[in-house]
Short mmCIF file of C-alpha atoms and ligand atoms in Angstrom, two decimals:
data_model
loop_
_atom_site.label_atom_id
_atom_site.label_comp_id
_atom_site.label_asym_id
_atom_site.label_seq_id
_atom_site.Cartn_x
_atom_site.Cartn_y
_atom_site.Cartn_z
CA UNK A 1 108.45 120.79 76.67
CA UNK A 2 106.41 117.92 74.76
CA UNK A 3 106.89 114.26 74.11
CA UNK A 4 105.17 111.83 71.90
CA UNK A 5 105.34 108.43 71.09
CA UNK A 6 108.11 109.22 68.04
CA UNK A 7 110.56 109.80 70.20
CA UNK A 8 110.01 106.45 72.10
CA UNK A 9 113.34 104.05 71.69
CA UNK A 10 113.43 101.88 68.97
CA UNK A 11 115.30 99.30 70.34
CA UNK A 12 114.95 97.81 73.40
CA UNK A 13 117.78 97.91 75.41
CA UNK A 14 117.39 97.90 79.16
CA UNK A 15 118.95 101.37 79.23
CA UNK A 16 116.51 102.76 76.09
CA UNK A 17 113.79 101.38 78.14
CA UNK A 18 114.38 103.11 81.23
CA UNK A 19 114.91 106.48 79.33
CA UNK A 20 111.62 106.24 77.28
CA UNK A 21 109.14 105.27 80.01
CA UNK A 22 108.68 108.51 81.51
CA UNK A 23 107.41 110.02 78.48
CA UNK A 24 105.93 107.10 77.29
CA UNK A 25 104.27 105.79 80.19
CA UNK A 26 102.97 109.00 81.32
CA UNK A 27 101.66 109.79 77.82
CA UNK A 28 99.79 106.91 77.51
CA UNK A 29 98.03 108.00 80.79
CA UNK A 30 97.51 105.01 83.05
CA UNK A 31 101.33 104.58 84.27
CA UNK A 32 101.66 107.63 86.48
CA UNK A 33 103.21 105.48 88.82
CA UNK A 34 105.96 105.06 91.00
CA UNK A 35 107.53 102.55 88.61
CA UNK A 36 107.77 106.06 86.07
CA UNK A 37 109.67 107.92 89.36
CA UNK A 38 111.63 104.92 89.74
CA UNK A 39 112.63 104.46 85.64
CA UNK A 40 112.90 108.31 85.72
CA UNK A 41 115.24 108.31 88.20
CA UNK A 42 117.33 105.65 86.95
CA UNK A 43 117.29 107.62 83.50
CA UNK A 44 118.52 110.71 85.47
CA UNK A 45 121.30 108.78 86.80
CA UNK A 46 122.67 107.29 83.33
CA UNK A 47 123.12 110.67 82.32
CA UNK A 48 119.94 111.06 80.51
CA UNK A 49 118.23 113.57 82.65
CA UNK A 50 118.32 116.19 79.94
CA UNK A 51 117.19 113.89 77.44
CA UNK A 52 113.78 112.92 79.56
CA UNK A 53 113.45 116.10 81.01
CA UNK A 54 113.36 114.75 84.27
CA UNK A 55 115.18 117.71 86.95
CA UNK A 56 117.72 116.19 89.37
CA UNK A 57 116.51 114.15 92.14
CA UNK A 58 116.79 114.39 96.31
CA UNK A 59 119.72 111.18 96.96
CA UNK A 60 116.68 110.27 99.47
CA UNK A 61 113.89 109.47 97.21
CA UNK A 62 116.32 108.20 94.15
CA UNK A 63 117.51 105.71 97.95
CA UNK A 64 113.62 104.86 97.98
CA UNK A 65 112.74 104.39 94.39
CA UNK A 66 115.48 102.20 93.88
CA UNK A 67 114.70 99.58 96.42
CA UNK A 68 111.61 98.66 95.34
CA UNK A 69 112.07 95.21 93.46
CA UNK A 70 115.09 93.59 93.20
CA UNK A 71 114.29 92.27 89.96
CA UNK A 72 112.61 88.57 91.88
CA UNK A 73 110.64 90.12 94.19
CA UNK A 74 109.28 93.47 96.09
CA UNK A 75 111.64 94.61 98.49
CA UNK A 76 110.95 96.95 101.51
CA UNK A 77 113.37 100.55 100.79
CA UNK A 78 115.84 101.29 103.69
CA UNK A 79 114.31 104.35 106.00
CA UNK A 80 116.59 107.18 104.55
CA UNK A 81 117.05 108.46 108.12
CA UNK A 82 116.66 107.49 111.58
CA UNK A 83 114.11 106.36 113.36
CA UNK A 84 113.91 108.91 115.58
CA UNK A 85 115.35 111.43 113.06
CA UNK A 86 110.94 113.29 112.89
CA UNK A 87 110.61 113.41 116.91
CA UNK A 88 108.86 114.72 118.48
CA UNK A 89 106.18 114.62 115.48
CA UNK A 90 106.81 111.30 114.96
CA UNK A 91 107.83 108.83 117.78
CA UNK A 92 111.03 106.75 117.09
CA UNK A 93 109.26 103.15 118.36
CA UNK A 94 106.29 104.09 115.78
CA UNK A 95 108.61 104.51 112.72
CA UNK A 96 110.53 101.28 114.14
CA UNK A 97 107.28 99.37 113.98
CA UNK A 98 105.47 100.86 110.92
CA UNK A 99 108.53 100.54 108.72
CA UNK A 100 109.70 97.38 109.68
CA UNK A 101 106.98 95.17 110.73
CA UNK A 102 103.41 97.22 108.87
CA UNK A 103 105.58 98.10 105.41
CA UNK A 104 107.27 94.43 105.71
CA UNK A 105 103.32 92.61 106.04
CA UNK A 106 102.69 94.61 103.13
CA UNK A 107 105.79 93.65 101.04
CA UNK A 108 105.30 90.00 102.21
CA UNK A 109 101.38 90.28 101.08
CA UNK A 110 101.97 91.48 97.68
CA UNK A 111 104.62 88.70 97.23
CA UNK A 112 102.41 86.36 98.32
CA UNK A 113 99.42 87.59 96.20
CA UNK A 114 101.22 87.54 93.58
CA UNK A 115 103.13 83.97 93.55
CA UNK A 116 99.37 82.32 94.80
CA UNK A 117 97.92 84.37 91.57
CA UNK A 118 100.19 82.83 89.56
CA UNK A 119 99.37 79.18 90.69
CA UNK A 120 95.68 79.46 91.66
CA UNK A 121 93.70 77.05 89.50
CA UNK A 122 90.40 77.80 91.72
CA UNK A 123 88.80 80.59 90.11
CA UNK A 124 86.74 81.39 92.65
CA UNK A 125 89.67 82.04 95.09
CA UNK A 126 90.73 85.06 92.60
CA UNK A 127 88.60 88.02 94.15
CA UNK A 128 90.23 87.44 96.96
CA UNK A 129 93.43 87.10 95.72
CA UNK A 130 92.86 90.50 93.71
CA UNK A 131 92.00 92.52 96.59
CA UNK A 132 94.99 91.21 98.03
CA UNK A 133 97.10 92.45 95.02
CA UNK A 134 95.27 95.53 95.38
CA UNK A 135 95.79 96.10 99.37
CA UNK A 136 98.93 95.29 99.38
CA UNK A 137 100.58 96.91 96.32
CA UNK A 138 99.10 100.21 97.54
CA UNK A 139 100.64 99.90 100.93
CA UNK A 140 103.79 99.09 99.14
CA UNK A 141 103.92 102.32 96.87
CA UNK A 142 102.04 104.65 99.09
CA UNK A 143 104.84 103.94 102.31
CA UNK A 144 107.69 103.94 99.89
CA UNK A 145 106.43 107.32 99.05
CA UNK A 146 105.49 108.20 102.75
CA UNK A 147 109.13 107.80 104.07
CA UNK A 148 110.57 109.41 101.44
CA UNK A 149 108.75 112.71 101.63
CA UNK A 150 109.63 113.04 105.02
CA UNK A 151 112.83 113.66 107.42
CA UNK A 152 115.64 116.37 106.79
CA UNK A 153 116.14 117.61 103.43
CA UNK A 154 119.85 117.94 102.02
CA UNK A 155 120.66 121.27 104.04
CA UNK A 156 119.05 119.75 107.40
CA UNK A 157 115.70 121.41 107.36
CA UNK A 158 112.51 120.44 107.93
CA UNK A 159 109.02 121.67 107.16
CA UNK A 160 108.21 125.23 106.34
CA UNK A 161 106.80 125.86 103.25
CA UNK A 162 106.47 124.38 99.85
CA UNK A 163 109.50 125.60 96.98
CA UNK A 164 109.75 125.91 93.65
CA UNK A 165 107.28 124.80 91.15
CA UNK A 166 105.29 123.30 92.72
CA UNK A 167 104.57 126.30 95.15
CA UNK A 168 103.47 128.15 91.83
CA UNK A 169 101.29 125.31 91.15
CA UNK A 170 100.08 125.14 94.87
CA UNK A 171 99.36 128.90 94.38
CA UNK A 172 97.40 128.16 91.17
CA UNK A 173 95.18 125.19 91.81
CA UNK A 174 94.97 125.33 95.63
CA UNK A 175 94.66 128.66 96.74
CA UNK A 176 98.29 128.69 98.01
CA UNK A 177 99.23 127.03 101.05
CA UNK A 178 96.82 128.40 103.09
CA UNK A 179 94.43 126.85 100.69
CA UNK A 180 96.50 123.75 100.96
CA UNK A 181 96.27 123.58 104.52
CA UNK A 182 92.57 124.10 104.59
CA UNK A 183 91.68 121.46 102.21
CA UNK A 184 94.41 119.06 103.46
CA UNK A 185 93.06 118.85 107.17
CA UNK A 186 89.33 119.05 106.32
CA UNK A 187 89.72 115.79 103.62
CA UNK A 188 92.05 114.00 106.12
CA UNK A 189 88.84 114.61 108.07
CA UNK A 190 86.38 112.36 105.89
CA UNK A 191 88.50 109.50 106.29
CA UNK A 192 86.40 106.86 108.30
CA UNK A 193 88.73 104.43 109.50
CA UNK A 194 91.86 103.31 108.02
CA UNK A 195 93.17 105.87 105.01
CA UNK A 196 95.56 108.48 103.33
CA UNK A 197 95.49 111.89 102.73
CA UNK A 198 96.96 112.59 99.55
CA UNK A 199 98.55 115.37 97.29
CA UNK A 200 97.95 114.33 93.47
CA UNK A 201 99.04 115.17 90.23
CA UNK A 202 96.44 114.72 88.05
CA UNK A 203 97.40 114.35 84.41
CA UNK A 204 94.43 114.87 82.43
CA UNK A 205 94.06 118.64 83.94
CA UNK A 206 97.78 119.28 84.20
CA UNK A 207 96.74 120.20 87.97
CA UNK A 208 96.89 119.17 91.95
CA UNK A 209 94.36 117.88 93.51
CA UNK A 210 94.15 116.77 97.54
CA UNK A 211 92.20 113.29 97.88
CA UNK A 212 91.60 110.57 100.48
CA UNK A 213 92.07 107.11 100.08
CA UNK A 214 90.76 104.42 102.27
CA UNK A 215 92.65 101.49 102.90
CA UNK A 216 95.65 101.40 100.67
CA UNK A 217 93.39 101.18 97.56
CA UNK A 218 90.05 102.67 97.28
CA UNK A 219 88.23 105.39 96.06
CA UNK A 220 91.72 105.58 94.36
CA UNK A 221 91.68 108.27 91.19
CA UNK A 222 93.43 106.22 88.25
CA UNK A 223 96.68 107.73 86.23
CA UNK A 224 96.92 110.43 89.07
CA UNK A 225 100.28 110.26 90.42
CA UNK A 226 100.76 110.71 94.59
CA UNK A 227 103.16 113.25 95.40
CA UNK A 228 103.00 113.70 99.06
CA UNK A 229 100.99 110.77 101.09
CA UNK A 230 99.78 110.95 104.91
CA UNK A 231 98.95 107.66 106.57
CA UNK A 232 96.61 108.57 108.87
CA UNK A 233 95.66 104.51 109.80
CA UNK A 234 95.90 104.11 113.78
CA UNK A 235 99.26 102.41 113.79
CA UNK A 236 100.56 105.67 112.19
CA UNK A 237 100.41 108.10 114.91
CA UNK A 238 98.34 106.23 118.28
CA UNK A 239 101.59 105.85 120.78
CA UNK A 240 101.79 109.87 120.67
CA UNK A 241 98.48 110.98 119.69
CA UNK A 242 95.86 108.62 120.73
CA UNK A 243 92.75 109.54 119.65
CA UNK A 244 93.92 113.00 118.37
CA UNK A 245 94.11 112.30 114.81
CA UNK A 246 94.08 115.86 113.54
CA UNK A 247 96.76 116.78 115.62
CA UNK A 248 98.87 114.34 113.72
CA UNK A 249 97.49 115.45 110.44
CA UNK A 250 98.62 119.29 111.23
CA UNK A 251 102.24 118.12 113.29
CA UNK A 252 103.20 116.16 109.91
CA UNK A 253 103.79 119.71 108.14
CA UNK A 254 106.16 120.45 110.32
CA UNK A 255 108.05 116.74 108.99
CA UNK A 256 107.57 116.88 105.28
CA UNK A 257 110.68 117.70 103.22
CA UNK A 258 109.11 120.02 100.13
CA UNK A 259 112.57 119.04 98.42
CA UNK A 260 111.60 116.02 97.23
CA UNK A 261 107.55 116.13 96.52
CA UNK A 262 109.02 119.48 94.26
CA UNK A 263 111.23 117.01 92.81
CA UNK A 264 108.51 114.74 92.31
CA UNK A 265 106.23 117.08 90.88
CA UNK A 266 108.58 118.19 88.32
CA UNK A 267 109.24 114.89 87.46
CA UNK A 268 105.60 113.73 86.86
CA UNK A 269 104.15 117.06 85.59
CA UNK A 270 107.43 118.03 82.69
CA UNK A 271 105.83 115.90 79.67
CA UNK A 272 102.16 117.91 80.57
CA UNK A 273 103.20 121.12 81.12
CA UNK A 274 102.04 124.14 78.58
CA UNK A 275 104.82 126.77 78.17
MN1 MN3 B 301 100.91 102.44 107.48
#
């Protein structure tokens, strides 16, 4: 199916807003973002899912994208399971700590950033303050995603393999998911330090791609959209796996609900796709 610009709203009510940001935003190439998923979702939910094309979503990631911003500030999204709802892959103390204390620093951070951006009148205290925008609204959008691509999907299961379309795309632009797999653990590989490894829509090609990131913010590819994000920083896996980081990297397959990055990927790749 195809959008364009005509059919954004012409007025702008909150609700006509929501529904024509998807097409727009994504259109206009920069705004693959979460705030799309987020306005898509709440499009979906008005009733308008037709309308935008966007398919129905997982209740877990629509839980995610929701929580977000209250509309003063950036808010840190309720876990949409238990903590120790991915043992023994992922320890329950780890997913107390990294969603509540590493996700909060990064909520409070971007907060921060931006309130002190808002008031600096040094100018030379604004590179600073910019990489702290930049640090910290990563972490903030890459975790959200993180948590929500994980845990039991809607009949229980975890794991196994990728569904839908985005298996047929897997199949087409990644040599299936043994292709997948390979490329997946050998990039998580070239992170030095603190990183993601992460599973991309890329807009321009109307394909996936499988990049790293390091930090929360660099070496970023801009208007790609994340679909399925691995923190692989130390405080992500260390009380289980220690120095074996691509054992973590391999055990998180067997956590990932395909569900929702499916969901996602139809979501993100509907105003692209050819035929
Ligand atoms: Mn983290």
């Amino acid at each position: 199916m195809s959008h364009d610009l005509n059919n954004a709203p012409k007025t702008l009510s909150r609700r006509n807003v929501i529904a024509g940001l998807p097409a727009v935003g994504l259109a206009a190439g920069g705004l693959g973002t979460l705030l799309s998923m987020a306005n898509s979702a709440a499009a979906q939910e008005a009733g308008q899912g037709e309308q935008t094309g966007v398919p129905k979503l997982p209740g877990k990631l629509s839980k995610v994208l929701h929580s977000l911003h209250d509309g003063n500030a950036y808010t840190l999204p309720p876990l949409p399971y238990a903590h120790d709802a991915l043992e023994p892959v992922i320890d329950a103390l780890t997913m107390e700590l990294h969603h509540g204390k590493h996700h909060q620093g990064y909520v409070d951070g971007l907060n921060k950033a931006v309130e002190r951006m808002g008031n600096e009148e040094d100018p030379t205290a604004m590179g600073g303050l910019a990489r702290n925008l930049s640090f910290n609204y990563g972490g903030h959008v890459l975790h959200s995603l993180f948590w929500a691509v994980m845990g039991p999907g809607e009949n229980g299961d975890m794991g196994g393999e990728p569904t839908g379309q985005l298996a047929e795309a897997i199949d087409k632009d990644l040599g299936g998911f043994d292709g997948f797999k390979t490329l997946w653990n050998a990039t998580a590989g070239t992170v030095k330090g603190s990183g993601w490894v992460t599973l991309l829509f890329d807009p321009m090609a109307v394909r996936l791609h499988v990049a790293a990131i390091g930090d929360h913010d660099r070496h970023v590819l801009p208007g790609t959209v994340p679909l399925l994000p691995l923190d692989i920083w130390e405080h992500a896996y260390y009380l289980t796996y220690q120095n074996r980081r691509a054992d973590y990297v391999k055990a998180f397959l067997e956590v990932i609900d395909w569900s929702v990055v499916n969901a996602l990927y139809g979501m993100v790749s509907a105003p692209y796709r050819r035929g």
